[in-house]
Amino acid sequence: EKEKAKDEEEDEEEDAFPVARTRPPPVTTTPRRSGSSTTAASSPARSQPTSPSSPRGAPRSRSQNINSWSAKFGGMVKLWRCLDVHGNMRVSQVQFLRSLQDLGYSGDTRELFKSLNHDQTGTLLFYHFVPEAAQRVAELMQWVRANFESLGNVLASAVDPGVHLNRQQLSNIMKRNGFLNDDAIRDAFEIADKDGDGSIDCSDTRVLDKWDFPEWLTVTPDEEAAEAMKEKLLDNCQGHVLLSWRHLSRQAALRVSWHEFRQACRKLLAAEECTKLPSVWRALDHDLSGFLSLQEYDPDAASDLAELCAWVQGARGTFAASFPNLGSPDYKLTASEFRHILTPSGLSDQSLFSIYAGIDWEGSGCLGTAEIRFADAWRNAWHLQTCTSPRSPRKTSNAVAGSFGSLSA
């Protein structure tokens, strides 16, 4: 919320004071040390980090023509630099819509933003826009911070202040020091080259040096560790998926952030198991949104819950209305009555009992008004998504379950 407010303030400032996007022409490179050049070896090579695999299930829902349209700017990374006028590695919706309009984009900018903004915060992050490039640049910056603290220090160790470098010169400096990933160097250069004139200096690297990317962005997904973690959570919850989900998401939410996930797992798992959490997260957060949805956590549980919510919404209106005796003094809703009343939904007894167990957080064996109110919060989250979805909701369970892909109540 603070970042969103900051983006809005920057948008307002830009309306009053347009961001300057000019810079003096590049100066011929002048080596700092006499007799040396930017291509000559001057320091021992450092170890090259292992490159993480490409993001599994990386988002592909952006408008079909945005990639081809971005070619006029030199690709998606260069287009991002045109959008990120404040150099924060994030773009507010207002700035995104305004910039694309100014750049001549003729597509539906609002639908494009909605398809890219996977965390639904109203702020587009670099790793939402170009996930593969974001991973490469994050890998480069992780290496830089481990060895030089900042990219500005890398350049300062090789050239005088104010000296401009082209991409090949930056590549030579990076490779001389042990970083060999050409694609990562190219992407980093394109981000730093804010004017698009093919040159950068030490001050231009600040956009990358201040980028606070999540730790999971640079790791390799660990599918085995993710399954082991889920199994352990299930064992602690008698095999009930929704109950284990509620350990991760205590509020009536159908998604959980990385920070919430990490905090919950640290309470539930051993310290040794928690060392793998970034890799576990990467295996679960398929679209690199920074949020884990119930659909990603367990598609079958998401499908069952979504199907029940859809049926209750259409047949009864609310969960509370489905159990009229709930308001009676001392009345408690048992699992058998819950299944009996909701059997017309078409879900199996096993599915209904699993949902009941997820609602019965304390394991008391009966539900009261507060628990059913929680179930209605889940239903409200589903209803909100179906109302705001650009496509008409379908009645198939898989389509309904998809509505749980990126929600919070």
Short mmCIF file of C-alpha atoms in Angstrom, two decimals:
data_model
loop_
_atom_site.label_atom_id
_atom_site.label_comp_id
_atom_site.label_asym_id
_atom_site.label_seq_id
_atom_site.Cartn_x
_atom_site.Cartn_y
_atom_site.Cartn_z
CA GLU A 1 0.00 0.00 0.00
CA LYS A 2 2.90 2.37 0.78
CA GLU A 3 4.47 1.64 -2.60
CA LYS A 4 1.14 2.24 -4.34
CA ALA A 5 0.75 5.57 -2.55
CA LYS A 6 4.31 6.49 -3.53
CA ASP A 7 3.59 5.65 -7.18
CA GLU A 8 0.49 7.84 -7.12
CA GLU A 9 2.49 10.74 -5.65
CA GLU A 10 5.12 10.32 -8.36
CA ASP A 11 2.42 10.31 -11.03
CA GLU A 12 1.06 13.58 -9.65
CA GLU A 13 4.55 15.09 -9.55
CA GLU A 14 5.15 14.09 -13.13
CA ASP A 15 1.98 15.88 -14.22
CA ALA A 16 3.40 19.07 -12.71
CA PHE A 17 7.06 18.51 -13.61
CA PRO A 18 7.61 16.20 -16.61
CA VAL A 19 10.51 13.80 -16.12
CA ALA A 20 13.61 14.88 -18.01
CA ARG A 21 14.81 12.18 -20.37
CA THR A 22 17.82 13.84 -21.95
CA ARG A 23 21.52 13.58 -21.28
CA PRO A 24 24.73 14.98 -22.79
CA PRO A 25 26.25 12.96 -25.66
CA PRO A 26 28.45 10.06 -24.60
CA VAL A 27 32.11 10.77 -23.92
CA THR A 28 34.92 8.61 -25.21
CA THR A 29 35.91 6.05 -22.59
CA THR A 30 38.91 7.04 -20.49
CA PRO A 31 40.53 4.27 -18.47
CA ARG A 32 41.33 5.13 -14.85
CA ARG A 33 44.76 3.56 -14.76
CA SER A 34 47.47 4.58 -17.20
CA GLY A 35 48.26 1.97 -19.80
CA SER A 36 45.11 -0.07 -19.18
CA SER A 37 41.79 -0.32 -20.98
CA THR A 38 38.31 -1.44 -20.16
CA THR A 39 38.94 -4.71 -21.93
CA ALA A 40 42.18 -5.59 -20.21
CA ALA A 41 42.23 -7.99 -17.26
CA SER A 42 42.82 -6.21 -13.96
CA SER A 43 41.31 -8.42 -11.27
CA PRO A 44 40.92 -12.13 -10.64
CA ALA A 45 37.75 -13.69 -11.98
CA ARG A 46 35.05 -14.48 -9.47
CA SER A 47 32.88 -17.55 -9.52
CA GLN A 48 29.94 -17.53 -11.95
CA PRO A 49 26.55 -18.15 -10.32
CA THR A 50 24.29 -20.92 -11.48
CA SER A 51 21.54 -19.59 -13.68
CA PRO A 52 18.02 -20.48 -12.49
CA SER A 53 15.72 -22.29 -14.84
CA SER A 54 13.10 -20.44 -16.85
CA PRO A 55 9.95 -19.75 -14.86
CA ARG A 56 7.54 -22.65 -15.05
CA GLY A 57 4.16 -21.49 -16.23
CA ALA A 58 5.42 -17.94 -16.86
CA PRO A 59 2.53 -15.60 -17.65
CA ARG A 60 1.37 -15.72 -21.26
CA SER A 61 -1.93 -13.85 -20.97
CA ARG A 62 -0.71 -10.43 -22.14
CA SER A 63 -2.25 -9.05 -25.33
CA GLN A 64 -0.98 -11.03 -28.29
CA ASN A 65 0.45 -8.03 -30.09
CA ILE A 66 2.39 -6.42 -27.21
CA ASN A 67 5.54 -8.44 -27.94
CA SER A 68 5.52 -7.64 -31.65
CA TRP A 69 4.60 -4.01 -30.95
CA SER A 70 7.50 -3.69 -28.50
CA ALA A 71 9.92 -4.52 -31.34
CA LYS A 72 9.76 -0.90 -32.48
CA PHE A 73 11.47 0.00 -29.19
CA GLY A 74 13.99 -2.82 -29.37
CA GLY A 75 12.10 -5.38 -27.31
CA MET A 76 10.19 -5.74 -24.06
CA VAL A 77 13.06 -4.69 -21.76
CA LYS A 78 13.60 -1.42 -23.61
CA LEU A 79 9.86 -0.83 -23.65
CA TRP A 80 9.83 -1.33 -19.88
CA ARG A 81 12.46 1.40 -19.50
CA CYS A 82 10.17 3.74 -21.45
CA LEU A 83 7.32 2.93 -19.06
CA ASP A 84 9.36 3.09 -15.84
CA VAL A 85 10.07 6.81 -16.09
CA HIS A 86 10.80 7.09 -12.35
CA GLY A 87 13.36 4.27 -12.38
CA ASN A 88 11.73 2.31 -9.56
CA MET A 89 11.41 -1.05 -11.36
CA ARG A 90 7.67 -0.71 -10.86
CA VAL A 91 4.96 1.19 -12.74
CA SER A 92 1.60 2.33 -11.39
CA GLN A 93 -1.53 1.71 -13.42
CA VAL A 94 -1.93 5.43 -14.08
CA GLN A 95 1.63 5.71 -15.39
CA PHE A 96 1.27 2.51 -17.43
CA LEU A 97 -1.89 3.66 -19.20
CA ARG A 98 -0.53 7.17 -19.78
CA SER A 99 2.83 6.00 -21.11
CA LEU A 100 1.41 3.44 -23.53
CA GLN A 101 -0.98 6.04 -24.86
CA ASP A 102 1.86 8.53 -25.32
CA LEU A 103 3.93 5.87 -27.06
CA GLY A 104 1.15 5.14 -29.54
CA TYR A 105 -0.11 1.76 -28.36
CA SER A 106 -3.52 1.12 -29.96
CA GLY A 107 -4.60 -1.94 -27.95
CA ASP A 108 -6.76 -2.11 -24.85
CA THR A 109 -4.34 -0.78 -22.23
CA ARG A 110 -6.62 -1.50 -19.26
CA GLU A 111 -7.08 -5.15 -20.19
CA LEU A 112 -3.35 -5.41 -20.87
CA PHE A 113 -2.54 -4.03 -17.43
CA LYS A 114 -5.04 -6.40 -15.82
CA SER A 115 -3.46 -9.40 -17.57
CA LEU A 116 0.05 -8.39 -16.48
CA ASN A 117 -0.67 -7.23 -12.92
CA HIS A 118 -0.65 -10.73 -11.40
CA ASP A 119 -0.57 -9.62 -7.78
CA GLN A 120 -3.57 -7.30 -8.30
CA THR A 121 -1.99 -4.47 -6.32
CA GLY A 122 -2.42 -1.81 -8.99
CA THR A 123 1.36 -1.63 -9.46
CA LEU A 124 3.14 -3.49 -12.24
CA LEU A 125 6.54 -4.96 -11.33
CA PHE A 126 9.39 -5.68 -13.70
CA TYR A 127 9.21 -9.42 -13.11
CA HIS A 128 5.52 -9.34 -14.09
CA PHE A 129 6.28 -7.58 -17.36
CA VAL A 130 9.32 -9.58 -18.52
CA PRO A 131 9.78 -12.54 -16.13
CA GLU A 132 12.65 -14.23 -17.95
CA ALA A 133 14.66 -11.01 -18.24
CA ALA A 134 13.90 -10.14 -14.62
CA GLN A 135 15.39 -13.42 -13.47
CA ARG A 136 18.54 -12.81 -15.49
CA VAL A 137 19.00 -9.26 -14.21
CA ALA A 138 18.28 -10.35 -10.63
CA GLU A 139 20.95 -13.05 -11.01
CA LEU A 140 23.42 -10.43 -12.21
CA MET A 141 22.60 -8.06 -9.36
CA GLN A 142 22.84 -10.84 -6.79
CA TRP A 143 26.35 -11.59 -8.05
CA VAL A 144 27.25 -7.88 -8.11
CA ARG A 145 26.08 -7.31 -4.53
CA ALA A 146 27.97 -10.33 -3.28
CA ASN A 147 31.23 -9.18 -4.88
CA PHE A 148 31.08 -5.38 -5.32
CA GLU A 149 28.04 -4.24 -3.30
CA SER A 150 26.73 -2.24 -6.28
CA LEU A 151 26.92 -2.09 -10.05
CA GLY A 152 28.14 1.47 -9.71
CA ASN A 153 31.18 0.12 -7.86
CA VAL A 154 31.87 -2.30 -10.71
CA LEU A 155 32.06 0.57 -13.18
CA ALA A 156 33.93 2.83 -10.76
CA SER A 157 36.63 0.17 -10.40
CA ALA A 158 37.30 0.31 -14.14
CA VAL A 159 36.64 3.84 -15.45
CA ASP A 160 36.67 7.42 -14.24
CA PRO A 161 33.46 9.06 -12.97
CA GLY A 162 31.29 10.50 -15.74
CA VAL A 163 32.77 8.23 -18.41
CA HIS A 164 30.14 6.65 -20.64
CA LEU A 165 30.28 3.00 -21.68
CA ASN A 166 28.56 1.17 -24.48
CA ARG A 167 27.15 -2.32 -24.03
CA GLN A 168 30.25 -4.08 -25.29
CA GLN A 169 32.44 -2.19 -22.86
CA LEU A 170 30.16 -3.07 -19.96
CA SER A 171 30.23 -6.69 -21.11
CA ASN A 172 34.03 -6.67 -21.15
CA ILE A 173 34.17 -5.30 -17.60
CA MET A 174 31.67 -7.84 -16.29
CA LYS A 175 33.35 -10.79 -17.96
CA ARG A 176 36.77 -9.67 -16.81
CA ASN A 177 35.46 -9.89 -13.26
CA GLY A 178 33.87 -13.30 -13.77
CA PHE A 179 30.25 -12.72 -14.78
CA LEU A 180 29.67 -14.40 -18.16
CA ASN A 181 25.92 -14.30 -18.85
CA ASP A 182 25.62 -12.19 -22.03
CA ASP A 183 21.83 -12.06 -21.92
CA ALA A 184 21.82 -10.77 -18.34
CA ILE A 185 24.41 -8.11 -19.19
CA ARG A 186 22.39 -7.01 -22.22
CA ASP A 187 19.16 -6.76 -20.19
CA ALA A 188 20.86 -4.83 -17.38
CA PHE A 189 22.40 -2.42 -19.88
CA GLU A 190 19.04 -1.77 -21.56
CA ILE A 191 17.45 -0.95 -18.21
CA ALA A 192 20.27 1.41 -17.23
CA ASP A 193 20.28 3.10 -20.65
CA LYS A 194 17.36 5.35 -19.78
CA ASP A 195 17.83 7.64 -22.77
CA GLY A 196 18.25 4.83 -25.28
CA ASP A 197 21.40 6.42 -26.70
CA GLY A 198 23.50 3.28 -26.31
CA SER A 199 25.64 4.47 -23.42
CA ILE A 200 25.60 4.51 -19.61
CA ASP A 201 27.69 5.88 -16.78
CA CYS A 202 27.94 5.07 -13.08
CA SER A 203 24.93 7.22 -12.17
CA ASP A 204 22.69 5.30 -14.59
CA THR A 205 23.18 2.08 -12.64
CA ARG A 206 21.25 3.42 -9.62
CA VAL A 207 17.99 2.06 -11.00
CA LEU A 208 19.44 -1.46 -10.66
CA ASP A 209 21.40 -0.86 -7.47
CA LYS A 210 18.26 0.16 -5.59
CA TRP A 211 16.09 -2.62 -7.04
CA ASP A 212 14.74 -4.65 -4.11
CA PHE A 213 13.83 -7.91 -5.83
CA PRO A 214 12.49 -10.88 -3.82
CA GLU A 215 14.97 -13.56 -2.82
CA TRP A 216 12.99 -16.31 -4.55
CA LEU A 217 13.49 -14.70 -7.97
CA THR A 218 17.06 -15.99 -8.31
CA VAL A 219 16.64 -19.58 -7.14
CA THR A 220 15.80 -22.77 -9.00
CA PRO A 221 12.34 -24.24 -8.29
CA ASP A 222 12.50 -27.32 -6.05
CA GLU A 223 9.47 -29.45 -6.84
CA GLU A 224 10.44 -32.23 -4.44
CA ALA A 225 10.86 -29.84 -1.52
CA ALA A 226 7.51 -28.22 -2.36
CA GLU A 227 5.72 -31.57 -2.31
CA ALA A 228 7.47 -32.56 0.92
CA MET A 229 6.39 -29.31 2.57
CA LYS A 230 2.78 -29.78 1.48
CA GLU A 231 2.81 -33.36 2.72
CA LYS A 232 4.07 -32.28 6.12
CA LEU A 233 1.39 -29.61 6.38
CA LEU A 234 -1.23 -32.18 5.39
CA ASP A 235 0.03 -34.62 8.03
CA ASN A 236 -0.41 -31.91 10.64
CA CYS A 237 -3.96 -31.31 9.40
CA GLN A 238 -5.22 -34.91 9.14
CA GLY A 239 -4.91 -34.77 5.36
CA HIS A 240 -7.31 -31.85 4.86
CA VAL A 241 -5.97 -29.49 2.20
CA LEU A 242 -8.13 -26.47 3.06
CA LEU A 243 -7.19 -26.77 6.72
CA SER A 244 -3.50 -26.76 5.79
CA TRP A 245 -4.18 -23.77 3.55
CA ARG A 246 -5.64 -21.88 6.48
CA HIS A 247 -2.37 -22.35 8.35
CA LEU A 248 -0.78 -20.34 5.54
CA SER A 249 -3.62 -17.86 5.09
CA ARG A 250 -5.24 -17.14 8.45
CA GLN A 251 -7.58 -14.51 7.04
CA ALA A 252 -10.44 -15.26 4.67
CA ALA A 253 -8.09 -15.03 1.72
CA LEU A 254 -7.63 -17.24 -1.29
CA ARG A 255 -4.03 -16.21 -1.80
CA VAL A 256 -1.02 -15.65 0.41
CA SER A 257 2.00 -13.38 -0.10
CA TRP A 258 5.60 -14.53 0.03
CA HIS A 259 6.13 -12.81 3.37
CA GLU A 260 3.00 -14.39 4.88
CA PHE A 261 4.00 -17.78 3.49
CA ARG A 262 7.51 -17.56 4.92
CA GLN A 263 6.26 -16.40 8.33
CA ALA A 264 3.70 -19.21 8.55
CA CYS A 265 6.18 -21.90 7.46
CA ARG A 266 8.75 -20.77 10.02
CA LYS A 267 6.18 -21.51 12.71
CA LEU A 268 5.17 -24.88 11.26
CA LEU A 269 8.40 -26.36 9.91
CA ALA A 270 11.86 -27.14 11.24
CA ALA A 271 14.63 -24.57 10.74
CA GLU A 272 16.44 -26.85 8.28
CA GLU A 273 13.32 -27.18 6.13
CA CYS A 274 12.85 -23.41 6.10
CA THR A 275 16.19 -22.93 4.32
CA LYS A 276 14.51 -24.27 1.16
CA LEU A 277 11.52 -21.93 1.32
CA PRO A 278 12.59 -19.67 -1.59
CA SER A 279 12.97 -22.71 -3.87
CA VAL A 280 9.68 -24.11 -2.59
CA TRP A 281 7.96 -20.83 -3.32
CA ARG A 282 9.33 -20.74 -6.87
CA ALA A 283 7.93 -24.22 -7.45
CA LEU A 284 4.48 -23.12 -6.26
CA ASP A 285 4.18 -19.54 -7.56
CA HIS A 286 3.87 -20.51 -11.20
CA ASP A 287 3.26 -17.04 -12.65
CA LEU A 288 5.88 -15.17 -10.58
CA SER A 289 3.15 -12.97 -9.13
CA GLY A 290 4.63 -12.81 -5.64
CA PHE A 291 1.42 -14.39 -4.35
CA LEU A 292 0.46 -18.05 -3.98
CA SER A 293 -3.15 -18.77 -4.86
CA LEU A 294 -5.23 -21.69 -3.64
CA GLN A 295 -5.42 -22.82 -7.27
CA GLU A 296 -1.62 -23.04 -7.41
CA TYR A 297 -1.39 -24.68 -3.99
CA ASP A 298 -3.90 -27.43 -4.75
CA PRO A 299 -6.02 -27.32 -7.94
CA ASP A 300 -8.41 -30.05 -6.78
CA ALA A 301 -9.22 -28.32 -3.49
CA ALA A 302 -9.65 -25.03 -5.34
CA SER A 303 -12.00 -26.70 -7.82
CA ASP A 304 -14.17 -28.23 -5.08
CA LEU A 305 -14.41 -25.02 -3.09
CA ALA A 306 -15.14 -22.93 -6.17
CA GLU A 307 -17.84 -25.35 -7.33
CA LEU A 308 -19.52 -25.27 -3.92
CA CYS A 309 -19.35 -21.46 -3.77
CA ALA A 310 -20.89 -21.24 -7.24
CA TRP A 311 -23.73 -23.56 -6.26
CA VAL A 312 -24.43 -21.77 -2.96
CA GLN A 313 -24.38 -18.41 -4.73
CA GLY A 314 -26.94 -19.57 -7.28
CA ALA A 315 -29.19 -21.77 -5.14
CA ARG A 316 -29.11 -20.23 -1.67
CA GLY A 317 -27.42 -16.86 -2.00
CA THR A 318 -25.13 -17.32 1.02
CA PHE A 319 -23.81 -20.10 3.22
CA ALA A 320 -25.65 -18.54 6.15
CA ALA A 321 -28.95 -18.81 4.27
CA SER A 322 -28.22 -22.49 3.62
CA PHE A 323 -28.42 -23.24 7.35
CA PRO A 324 -31.51 -21.43 8.71
CA ASN A 325 -31.26 -23.08 12.14
CA LEU A 326 -27.82 -21.57 12.68
CA GLY A 327 -29.33 -18.56 14.44
CA SER A 328 -31.11 -20.69 17.03
CA PRO A 329 -29.67 -20.64 20.58
CA ASP A 330 -27.00 -23.27 21.19
CA TYR A 331 -27.36 -24.73 17.68
CA LYS A 332 -24.16 -26.12 16.21
CA LEU A 333 -23.75 -27.41 12.69
CA THR A 334 -22.26 -30.91 12.55
CA ALA A 335 -20.33 -32.40 9.65
CA SER A 336 -23.10 -34.86 8.78
CA GLU A 337 -25.74 -32.12 8.61
CA PHE A 338 -23.38 -29.93 6.58
CA ARG A 339 -23.00 -32.74 4.03
CA HIS A 340 -26.73 -33.50 4.01
CA ILE A 341 -27.80 -29.91 3.34
CA LEU A 342 -25.15 -29.31 0.65
CA THR A 343 -25.45 -32.68 -1.13
CA PRO A 344 -27.55 -31.10 -3.95
CA SER A 345 -24.39 -29.21 -4.96
CA GLY A 346 -23.19 -32.41 -6.62
CA LEU A 347 -19.96 -32.62 -4.64
CA SER A 348 -18.98 -35.94 -3.10
CA ASP A 349 -19.27 -36.58 0.63
CA GLN A 350 -15.48 -36.65 0.83
CA SER A 351 -15.14 -33.24 -0.84
CA LEU A 352 -17.82 -31.73 1.39
CA PHE A 353 -16.19 -33.12 4.52
CA SER A 354 -12.81 -31.74 3.45
CA ILE A 355 -14.36 -28.28 2.99
CA TYR A 356 -16.08 -28.64 6.37
CA ALA A 357 -12.73 -29.45 7.98
CA GLY A 358 -11.23 -26.33 6.42
CA ILE A 359 -13.99 -24.18 7.87
CA ASP A 360 -13.76 -25.87 11.27
CA TRP A 361 -10.44 -24.22 12.09
CA GLU A 362 -10.35 -25.30 15.74
CA GLY A 363 -11.39 -28.88 15.02
CA SER A 364 -14.37 -28.70 17.40
CA GLY A 365 -16.56 -30.95 15.25
CA CYS A 366 -19.29 -28.32 14.91
CA LEU A 367 -19.68 -24.96 13.22
CA GLY A 368 -21.18 -21.79 14.61
CA THR A 369 -22.12 -18.43 13.14
CA ALA A 370 -18.52 -17.20 13.06
CA GLU A 371 -17.31 -20.18 11.03
CA ILE A 372 -20.12 -19.90 8.49
CA ARG A 373 -19.39 -16.20 8.19
CA PHE A 374 -15.84 -17.21 7.28
CA ALA A 375 -17.19 -19.55 4.58
CA ASP A 376 -19.22 -16.67 3.17
CA ALA A 377 -16.03 -14.59 3.02
CA TRP A 378 -14.59 -17.28 0.75
CA ARG A 379 -17.79 -17.17 -1.32
CA ASN A 380 -17.58 -13.38 -1.56
CA ALA A 381 -14.05 -13.65 -2.91
CA TRP A 382 -15.20 -16.05 -5.60
CA HIS A 383 -18.21 -13.85 -6.45
CA LEU A 384 -16.03 -10.75 -6.71
CA GLN A 385 -13.79 -12.46 -9.24
CA THR A 386 -16.65 -13.73 -11.41
CA CYS A 387 -18.17 -10.25 -11.47
CA THR A 388 -14.95 -8.51 -12.49
CA SER A 389 -13.65 -11.15 -14.90
CA PRO A 390 -13.50 -9.94 -18.52
CA ARG A 391 -14.89 -13.29 -19.62
CA SER A 392 -18.27 -14.70 -18.74
CA PRO A 393 -18.04 -17.31 -15.96
CA ARG A 394 -18.53 -20.87 -17.12
CA LYS A 395 -20.20 -23.59 -15.11
CA THR A 396 -17.48 -26.17 -15.44
CA SER A 397 -15.60 -26.81 -12.24
CA ASN A 398 -12.21 -26.17 -13.86
CA ALA A 399 -13.28 -22.76 -15.12
CA VAL A 400 -14.78 -21.84 -11.78
CA ALA A 401 -11.64 -23.01 -9.97
CA GLY A 402 -9.64 -20.70 -12.18
CA SER A 403 -11.34 -17.79 -10.47
CA PHE A 404 -9.33 -18.67 -7.36
CA GLY A 405 -6.08 -18.17 -9.24
CA SER A 406 -5.34 -14.68 -7.90
CA LEU A 407 -7.75 -13.60 -5.20
CA SER A 408 -7.89 -12.17 -1.77
CA ALA A 409 -11.12 -11.61 0.09
#
